[in-house]
Structure formats: C-alpha cells, structure tokens
XYZ file of C-alpha atoms in Angstrom:
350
model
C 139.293 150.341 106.018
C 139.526 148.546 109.122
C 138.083 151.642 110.663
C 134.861 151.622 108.460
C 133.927 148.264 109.429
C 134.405 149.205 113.043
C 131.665 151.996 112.508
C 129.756 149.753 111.198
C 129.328 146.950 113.450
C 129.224 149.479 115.928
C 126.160 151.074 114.130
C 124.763 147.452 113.840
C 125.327 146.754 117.474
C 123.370 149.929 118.508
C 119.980 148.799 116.060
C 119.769 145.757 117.357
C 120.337 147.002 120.690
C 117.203 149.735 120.674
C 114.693 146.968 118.723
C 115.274 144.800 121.557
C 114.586 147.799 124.272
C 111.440 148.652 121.872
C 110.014 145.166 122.680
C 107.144 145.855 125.303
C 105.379 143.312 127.004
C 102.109 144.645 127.098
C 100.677 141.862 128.875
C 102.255 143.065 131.731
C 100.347 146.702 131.243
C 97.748 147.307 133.299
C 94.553 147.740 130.879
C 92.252 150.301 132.704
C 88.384 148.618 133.790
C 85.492 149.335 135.842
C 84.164 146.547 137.985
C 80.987 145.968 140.194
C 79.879 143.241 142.823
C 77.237 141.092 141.522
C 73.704 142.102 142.013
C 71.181 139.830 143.465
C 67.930 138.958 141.324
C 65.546 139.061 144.894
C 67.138 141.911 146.747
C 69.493 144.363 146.161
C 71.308 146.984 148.401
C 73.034 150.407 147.565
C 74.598 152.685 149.409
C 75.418 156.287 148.127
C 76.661 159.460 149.844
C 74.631 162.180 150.120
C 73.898 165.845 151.219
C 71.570 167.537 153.144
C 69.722 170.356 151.354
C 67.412 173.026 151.867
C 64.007 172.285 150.000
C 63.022 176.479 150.767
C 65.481 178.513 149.433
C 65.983 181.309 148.035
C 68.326 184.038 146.404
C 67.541 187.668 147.054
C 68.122 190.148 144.637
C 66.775 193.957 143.985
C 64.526 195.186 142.175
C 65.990 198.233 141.092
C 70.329 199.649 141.111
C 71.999 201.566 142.528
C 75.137 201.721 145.179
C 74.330 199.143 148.404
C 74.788 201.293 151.134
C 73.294 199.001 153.914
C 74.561 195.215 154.420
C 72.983 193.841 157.387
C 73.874 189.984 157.228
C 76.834 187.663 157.173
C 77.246 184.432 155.965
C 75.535 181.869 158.485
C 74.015 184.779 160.329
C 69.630 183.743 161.285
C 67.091 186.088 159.992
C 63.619 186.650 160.264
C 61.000 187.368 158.409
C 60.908 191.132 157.525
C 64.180 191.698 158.452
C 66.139 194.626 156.008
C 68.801 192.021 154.739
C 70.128 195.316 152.821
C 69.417 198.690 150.834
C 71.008 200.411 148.071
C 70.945 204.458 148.339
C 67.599 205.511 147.833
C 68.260 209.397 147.557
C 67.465 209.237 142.978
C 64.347 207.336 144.216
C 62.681 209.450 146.838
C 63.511 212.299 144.539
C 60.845 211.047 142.073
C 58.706 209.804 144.337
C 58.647 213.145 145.746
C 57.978 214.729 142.357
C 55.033 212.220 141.454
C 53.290 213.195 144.658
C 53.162 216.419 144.165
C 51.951 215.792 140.644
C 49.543 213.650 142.339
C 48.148 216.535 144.825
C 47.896 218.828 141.925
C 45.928 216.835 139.706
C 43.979 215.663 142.187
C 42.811 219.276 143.306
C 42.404 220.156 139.875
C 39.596 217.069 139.049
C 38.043 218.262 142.133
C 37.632 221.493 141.385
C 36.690 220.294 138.094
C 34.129 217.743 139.385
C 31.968 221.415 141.118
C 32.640 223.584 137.687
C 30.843 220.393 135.801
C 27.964 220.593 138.007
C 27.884 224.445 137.757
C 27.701 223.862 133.640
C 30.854 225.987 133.812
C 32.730 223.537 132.255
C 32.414 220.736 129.260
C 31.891 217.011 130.026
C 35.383 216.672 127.920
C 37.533 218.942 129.971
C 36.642 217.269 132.771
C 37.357 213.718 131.476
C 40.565 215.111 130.659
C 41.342 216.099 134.448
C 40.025 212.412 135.438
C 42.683 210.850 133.108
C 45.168 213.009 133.992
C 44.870 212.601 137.873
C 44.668 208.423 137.450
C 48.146 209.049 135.499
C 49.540 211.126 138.495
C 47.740 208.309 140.787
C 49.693 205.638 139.177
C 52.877 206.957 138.501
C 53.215 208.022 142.105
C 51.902 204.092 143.370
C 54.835 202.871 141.283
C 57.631 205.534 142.373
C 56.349 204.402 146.276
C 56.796 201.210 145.621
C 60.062 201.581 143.661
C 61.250 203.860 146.840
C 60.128 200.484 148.844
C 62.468 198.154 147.154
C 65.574 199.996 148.038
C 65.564 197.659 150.712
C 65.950 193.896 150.523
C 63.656 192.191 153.379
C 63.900 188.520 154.068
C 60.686 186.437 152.519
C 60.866 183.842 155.578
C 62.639 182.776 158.701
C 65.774 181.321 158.010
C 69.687 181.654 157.891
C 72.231 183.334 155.021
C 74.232 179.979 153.191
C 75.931 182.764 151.226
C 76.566 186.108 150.492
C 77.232 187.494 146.912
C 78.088 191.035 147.031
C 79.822 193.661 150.000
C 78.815 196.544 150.885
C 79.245 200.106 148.808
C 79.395 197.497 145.314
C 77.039 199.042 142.644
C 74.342 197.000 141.838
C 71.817 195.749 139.203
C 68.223 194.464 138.838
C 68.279 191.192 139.391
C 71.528 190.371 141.124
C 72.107 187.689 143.410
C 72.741 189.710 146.858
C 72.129 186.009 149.350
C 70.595 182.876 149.242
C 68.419 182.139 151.872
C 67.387 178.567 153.309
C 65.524 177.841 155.646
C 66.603 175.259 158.020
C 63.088 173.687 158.902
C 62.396 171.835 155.547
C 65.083 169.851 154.341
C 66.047 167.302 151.659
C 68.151 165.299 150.774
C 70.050 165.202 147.359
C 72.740 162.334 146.260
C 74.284 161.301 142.874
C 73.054 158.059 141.112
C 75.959 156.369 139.226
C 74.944 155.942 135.558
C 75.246 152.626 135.706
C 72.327 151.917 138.174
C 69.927 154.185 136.486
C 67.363 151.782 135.962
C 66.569 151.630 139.218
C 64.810 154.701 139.191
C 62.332 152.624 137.613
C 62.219 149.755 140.344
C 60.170 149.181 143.437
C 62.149 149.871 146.744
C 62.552 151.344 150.006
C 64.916 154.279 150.757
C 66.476 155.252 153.949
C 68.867 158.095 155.115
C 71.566 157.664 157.428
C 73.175 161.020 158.992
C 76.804 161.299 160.118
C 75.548 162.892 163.196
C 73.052 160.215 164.233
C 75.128 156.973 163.389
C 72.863 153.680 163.143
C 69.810 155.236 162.956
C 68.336 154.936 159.531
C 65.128 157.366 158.375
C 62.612 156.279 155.759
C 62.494 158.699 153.010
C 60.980 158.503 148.974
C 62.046 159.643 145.849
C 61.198 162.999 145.486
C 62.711 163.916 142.161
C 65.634 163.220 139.333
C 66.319 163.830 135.902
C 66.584 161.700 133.311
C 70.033 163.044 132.024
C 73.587 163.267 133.186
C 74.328 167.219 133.041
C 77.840 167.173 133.907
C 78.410 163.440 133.168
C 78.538 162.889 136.773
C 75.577 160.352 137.013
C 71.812 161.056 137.825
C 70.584 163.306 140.129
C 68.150 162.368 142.843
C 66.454 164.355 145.572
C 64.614 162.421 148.548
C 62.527 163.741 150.918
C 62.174 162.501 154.557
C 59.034 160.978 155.573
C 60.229 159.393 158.858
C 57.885 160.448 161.382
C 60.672 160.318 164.025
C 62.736 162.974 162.096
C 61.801 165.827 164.333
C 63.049 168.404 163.440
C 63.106 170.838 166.903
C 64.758 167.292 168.225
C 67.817 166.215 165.849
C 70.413 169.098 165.088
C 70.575 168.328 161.244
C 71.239 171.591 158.749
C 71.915 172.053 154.797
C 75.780 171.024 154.157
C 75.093 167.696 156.344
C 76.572 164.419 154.743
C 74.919 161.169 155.319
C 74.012 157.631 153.891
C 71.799 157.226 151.452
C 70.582 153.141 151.268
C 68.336 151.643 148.488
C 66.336 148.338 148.844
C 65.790 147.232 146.008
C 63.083 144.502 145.350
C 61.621 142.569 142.152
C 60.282 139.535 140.816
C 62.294 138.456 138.256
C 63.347 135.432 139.657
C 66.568 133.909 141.081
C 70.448 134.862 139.723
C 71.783 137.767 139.348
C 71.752 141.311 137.514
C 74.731 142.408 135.434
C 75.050 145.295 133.012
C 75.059 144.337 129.282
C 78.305 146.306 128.805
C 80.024 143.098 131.200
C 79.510 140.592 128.812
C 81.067 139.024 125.575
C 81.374 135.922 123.415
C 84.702 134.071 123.434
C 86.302 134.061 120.214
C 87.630 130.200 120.716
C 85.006 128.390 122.479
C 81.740 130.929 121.265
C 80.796 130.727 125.050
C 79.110 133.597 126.434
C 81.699 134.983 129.259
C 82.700 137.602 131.865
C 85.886 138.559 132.966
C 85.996 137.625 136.859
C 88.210 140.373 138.452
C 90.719 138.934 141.709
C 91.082 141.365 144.145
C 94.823 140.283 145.338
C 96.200 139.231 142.065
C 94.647 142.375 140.073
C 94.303 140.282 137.286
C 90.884 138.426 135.498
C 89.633 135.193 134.462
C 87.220 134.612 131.856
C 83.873 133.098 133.305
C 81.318 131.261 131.135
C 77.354 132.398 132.126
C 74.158 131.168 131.417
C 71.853 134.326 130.736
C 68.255 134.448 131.103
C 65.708 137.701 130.107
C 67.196 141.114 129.329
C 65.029 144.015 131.369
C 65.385 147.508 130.998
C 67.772 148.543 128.071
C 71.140 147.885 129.588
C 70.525 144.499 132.414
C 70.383 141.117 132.047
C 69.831 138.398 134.214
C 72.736 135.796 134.833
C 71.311 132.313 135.794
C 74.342 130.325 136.555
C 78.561 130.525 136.196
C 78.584 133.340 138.886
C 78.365 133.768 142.608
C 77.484 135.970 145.152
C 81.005 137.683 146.033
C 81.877 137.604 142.390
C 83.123 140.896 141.171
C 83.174 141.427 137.632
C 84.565 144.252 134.903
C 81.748 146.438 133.676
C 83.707 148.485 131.312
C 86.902 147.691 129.119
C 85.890 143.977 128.530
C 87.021 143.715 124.744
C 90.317 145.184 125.258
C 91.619 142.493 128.044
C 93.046 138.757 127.832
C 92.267 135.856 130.378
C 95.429 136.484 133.295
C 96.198 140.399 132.085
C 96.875 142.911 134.903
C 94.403 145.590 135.432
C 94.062 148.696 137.602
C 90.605 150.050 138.584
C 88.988 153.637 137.450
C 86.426 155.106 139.924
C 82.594 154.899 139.198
C-alpha cells in the first residue's frame, strides 16, 4: 500500500514538474521585424548595389543541326566582327547544295533552249511556261541550300568579347541553341534591384548617380532607363540605368559587364516638411486609441511605442508623419501587430 502511494506522489511530482518547464516566457522571444530609417519629406537618399551590364548582347545560336565540329572561342576570349565563332559538319549540307545546282544548270539550259524552240514555233507557249516555272523552282531551291550550306558556320554579329559559352566541341546540336552570348563591352548599363518597399519612387522626381568600385568617389549621372512593374522572383523591382555622364569615356575608364558599383537616388518633392513612412509601420493603440509606431533601439534590440501625428497619404502605401518622430529614428516596417512595447526583436534582411 505504502508502495502505491509512493508511485503516486512520484507521478504527481513529475506533472507538476514538466507544466512548470512548459511555462515559456515569450516575452523574452525575439519576434522577427523589418525596420527602416526615417525618410525625409524634402530630400531623400538611397543607396543600392548594382551591376554593370552589357546593353548589346547577344546569344548565338545555328540555324540548322548537326555535330559542331569547329569551336573557335573561349569564355572571355575578344572577337570581331565576322569572325567564325564555330561550325557544325557541313558534309549532309553541301551534298544538297550540290544536287540543287546541278538541278539548277539543267533547268536552266533546258528554258533556254526552250526560249529559241518558242521563237522557232517549234514549241507551245505552255511547254515553255512550264520550263520557266520549273527553272525558278531549281533557282530557289538551290539559293536556299547555299544559304543553308552558309550557316554551318556561326560568325560574330559585332565586335565584342564571349561572357559565356554553352556547348563544347563534337556536342550535336539543334536549331536554335544557345552556342555564346556575346556583349559588347562599348555600351554598357547598369542594372540594380529596387526593394519593394521603395517602389514608389519610380514614380518620383530625382537624380541618379553611379558609383564604380574601381573609380571610388567619383559619382556619374545616369537616368532611369527601364523597370517593371512586378516582382518576378519576389526579389524587389528591377531597374536598368543608363549612363549619361559625359565624362564616362569609355576608351578612358577600364569598366566591363560583371562590374559592381553604387547606385545613389536623390530623391526630391514638394510635399512639405516631416517625414515618409510606409503604411504597413503604423497602428492604433488598443489603450490610449493613439496612432503609434514601434521605435526600434539599436543596442537594446527591443521597441517602444511612439505616438505620430500623420498628415496626407501619397501613393498607395506612404504617408507623411508630421510630428512624434525624428531624423535618426528607425522604425519596424513589418511585424508591427505581433509585438508589445519593451519585447526583444531580431532583424530580417530587406
């Protein structure tokens, strides 16, 4: 009996033992945010990496298959204009090329012979529309064999330098089928990644200038070339800038595709003192019904709700923040509902 109770209590011992070790503090959890510096309202300043690109590119391919028997180029290797990058075996190919000329020749002597019977009456007007036809089918199936037998080999468009090669030598190939890229090295952009976050400013007036990591300090002007309106791998917008610095010379600055460098936004507009903060930062206190941010601290990695005065919403995802915050305020961006005032967080990348 004794021994049953001592189970028991043991058993007892050992539930209360694993509640207490189930208790969590999850205040103590670091809750996952995003956070940004606090925009200005008069000017604004980003900074992005990007990479130098080739704005004249392009990847060779054939026209017709066969085994590559010729591989003339290697990865990084300068061609020029005209140059046989490669050749697949063109034996099949000047076979029927060979074939169509001589059925070419043939009905070519036969309208011409043709063309004297006709004016000798020895012959009808039909038969010799029928030799006509027939020699402009010889005519054009030969044209097309020669220039088949022509596109056996692969001959660079323009002056420039192989980024990469595809295929090695002896493969079997197909119409169509990436062989190199080209680039050339003489016009050049400039292509970086646009967090998702800052899209709107596409939209806005500003000046954009490229830094190089070869030429540190010096800054080129440069405009928005292009960007899409979309995310297609979820990685943010992307942008492409070309160079309009007149003092980018290019037989002067050694600068080629694969290049990082600095890309730096200036933004201006004229809506007024405070400062610009995504819609996604902000929230009403449940307690006081103020309309709040959560300031992040840098050293305690921690927050602090922040009571704002907010002015007019531009775009679809900004508003304007006329008092509560300061310059070298940093704020969270993205988690803001799932946080309390003095809870640890840790930082995900933009």
């Amino acid at each position: 009996m004794k021994l049953k109770w001592i189970v028991i209590l043991g058993l007892e011992v050992m539930t209360v033992s694993s509640c207490k070790k189930k208790q969590v503090d999850y205040q103590n959890i670091p809750r996952p945010v995003r956070v940004m510096k606090v925009e200005s309202f008069g000017r604004m300043q980003k900074v992005y990496t990007g990479v130098v690109e080739a704005e004249e590119y392009s990847k060779l391919a054939f026209k017709v298959s066969g085994p590559l028997i010729e591989m003339n180029v290697q990865e990084g290797q300068k061609v020029k204009r005209g140059a046989v990058v490669a050749a697949v075996d063109p034996l099949d190919y000047n076979l029927q090329n060979e074939a169509n000329k001589a059925a070419w020749l043939t009905a070519k002597s036969k309208l011409e012979r043709n063309k004297r019977l006709l004016a000798m009456q020895a012959i009808s007007r039909q038969e010799y529309e029928i030799a006509e036809a027939d020699y402009i089918r010889a005519k054009s199936a030969y044209e097309t064999s020669s220039n088949t037998l022509k596109d056996t080999k692969l001959r660079a468009p323009f002056d420039g330098f192989v980024e990469t090669r595809y295929v090695e030598n002896y493969q079997k190939i197909q119409p169509g089928e990436s062989i190199i890229k080209l680039v050339n090295p003489n016009k050049l952009e400039v292509g970086f990644i646009l967090p998702e976050i800052n899209v709107r400013l596409t939209r806005e007036k500003m000046q954009v200038e490229v830094e190089f990591d070869t030429y540190k300090g010096q800054w080129f002007k440069a405009k928005v070339k292009e960007f899409v309106d979309a995310s297609p791998d979820g990685s943010g917008i992307p942008v492409r800038l070309a160079i309009v610095d007149t003092a980018f010379a290019r037989d002067r600055l050694n600068i080629y595709p694969g290049f990082s460098c600095r890309v730096r936004l200036n933004i201006e507009n004229s809506f007024g003192e405070g400062f610009a903060i995504p819609m996604s930062a902000i929230f009403k206190d449940t307690e006081t019904g103020e309309i709040s941010v959560w300031l992040y601290h840098t050293t305690q990695e921690s927050v602090k709700r922040q009571p704002i005065k907010v002015g007019q919403i531009f775009g679809t995802d900004y508003v304007q923040v006329v008092s509560g915050l300061d310059a070298d305020d940093v704020i969270v961006v993205a988690g803001v509902n799932y946080i309390t005032a003095g809870q640890k967080v840790s930082l995900v990348e933009n």
